[in-house]
Amino acid sequence: MAIKADLAGPENPRRRDYLQYAAVSVAAVGAGVVVFPLVNSMNPSADVLAQSSTEVDLSKIEPGQAIKTSFRKQPLFVRNLTPKEIAEADAVPVSALRDPQTLEQRTAKGHTNWLITLGVCTHLGCVPLGAGEGENRGPFGGYFCPCHGSAYDTAGRIRQGPAPKNLEVPKYNINGAIAVVG
Amino acid sequence: MSFPWAKHYEPKNPVMQWVDSRLPLPRFVYNAVGAGYPVPRNLNYWWNFGVLAGVALVCQLITGIVLAMHFHSSAAGAFDSVNVGIMRDVNAGWFLRFAHANGASMFFVVIYIHMFRGLYYGSYKAPREMVWLLGVVIFLLLMATAFMGYVLPWGQMSFWGAQVITGFFSAIPVVGDWVRVWLLGGYAPDDAALNRFFSLHYLLPFVIAGAVILHIWALHIPGSSNPTGVEVKGEQDTVPFHPYYTAKDGLGVVVFLILFSVLIFFAPDYLGHPDNYIPANPLSTPAHIVPEWYFWPFYAILRAFTADFILPAKLWGVLAMFGSILLLFFLPWLDKSPVRSGSYRPMYKVAFWVLVADVLVLGYCGGSPAEPLYVILSQIAAAYYFAHFLIIVPIISHLETPKPLPGSITEAVLAKTGA
């Protein structure tokens, strides 16, 4: 009888507690193992990630011109800056910026004239104007978001309005006249 | 729980007796919305809106389930399945679609009146705090459901609404961008987002229905409040829900359905936005993005923050917008006045109507373009909104001298009729 009482039962509450904790812990780990794939299934799927690289032909973009293309189904702005626009961007003291970055940090080495950014306003994701022919480029000559009035300069940096960050620069390489984004 | 004088369910039909003794579902209904639920005898028409919200939910469920049978949930097919398939080819599809789209508006009209009724008559106060808290939960679920439903036709406003609203989550420090990509299942709204929104848009109404059952359950513990705010003292203060309030609510349902029909048949697109008849274009943002009218006051609060102050302006806007609703969870403890009804609270009554005007101003600003005048108006109105709940209401509950309350509901009723 004494041996039986040792195994489990109200006479030996610590043993019973241990069994209870162990069982609940195993169940919790099991639940976590099941929840993980459910949550992870909502991350971008392989086919979405597969579209993650885009090639842009730079030879057809004149200085001062910009084109709007698409990268990962988001708008991508590719802009050939004029020397004047480069000078304007370089003239701004970096410390005065909301998101301090120089034009050099935002462009590829030796290709300071190619400003390649996502066309997604960092406020709430609208497409800023300024990449299309004749569109309003805003007070700083870069891009202007019509939704809530964020203005970007010629380096795609936020200068005015509610957006917190500069237009995002994706990873890219320039090989000759081709830019490979992604 | 109910009052001791509540009528008991005594089925005469042998079939009902047989059912009731095995599964007391008829008894449950009888006690919930039948003659077994005693209700204060003095409820006015503002008390119709709870039942009307239930009617609106049922309308949305029925039209929605049928619409889902005709909807293609893919970025390539959604727009045409709604605007060509449902609107032109499906028999009576146009009716179902307009009834569902305008049903959402009717639902919000009813819910907002129901909430302001609760604010005026102090329905959120002890012992009915849980009814109020569950009501706020239902309101949040309703907003999420309505937002995801608006994305499904995949027009320009659908797409950019999804882009902007999921953009709120990217304001969260550190993990924000990851959260947004996870919510969308991609880097911009696309098939993955559309499909999960469709799935959740179908699921959430049933979650709402469950929350509504809890809401009514919590209401039936203390019983309904009433325009005097004085608790029921005896049998003479109440009448059975059926037939008295089924009849009174029935009249409200008729008026509701008339207004609903006027919208569906004579002005089906009045509350919509023409841009949503343009298929979604990820490369072009409409010049003026606005959500549906029922989100305008909150959208105005979101846009009211234009300058960084410790935190980025964007994060402030998002926090304030969610905060303006989460604040309602604390209302039962912010308003310390023991008097419930605004009718007996001269100062609170004024503050209440100023709040109504304030929310209307916010709504107007939220529907207008982000021009300086509207932004400044939104900032003032948003500041007042928070001040109402956090400063004005708590202070009033200390300063105010309420008018004398009637001795009982019956006394108030008899005084009014001069008997």
Coordinates of C-alpha atoms in Angstrom, one line a residue, chain B residues 7 40 45 71 112 115-116 133 140 143 159 161 164 182 190 197 210 229 252 270 288 296 313 337 359 366 407:
Chain B
K7 CA -42.7 34.8 -16.3
P40 CA -38.1 48.7 -17.8
Y45 CA -36.9 54.7 -29.3
F71 CA -17.0 36.0 -55.8
Y112 CA -22.9 54.8 -33.7
M115 CA -23.0 53.8 -28.8
F116 CA -24.0 57.5 -28.4
L133 CA -16.6 46.4 -22.8
L140 CA -13.4 46.8 -33.2
M143 CA -14.3 47.8 -38.1
F159 CA -6.2 48.4 -53.0
G161 CA -7.1 51.3 -48.6
V164 CA -2.6 52.5 -46.2
W182 CA 3.5 39.1 -42.7
D190 CA -1.7 41.1 -53.9
F197 CA -8.8 39.1 -46.2
G210 CA -20.6 35.0 -30.7
G229 CA -31.0 55.6 -15.1
G252 CA -38.0 50.5 -35.6
Y270 CA -24.2 57.6 -52.8
H288 CA -7.4 61.7 -52.8
W296 CA -13.6 59.3 -41.3
A313 CA 4.6 61.6 -36.3
S337 CA -20.7 60.2 -11.3
V359 CA -17.0 63.7 -33.8
G366 CA -11.5 62.9 -42.3
G407 CA -38.1 57.8 -6.9

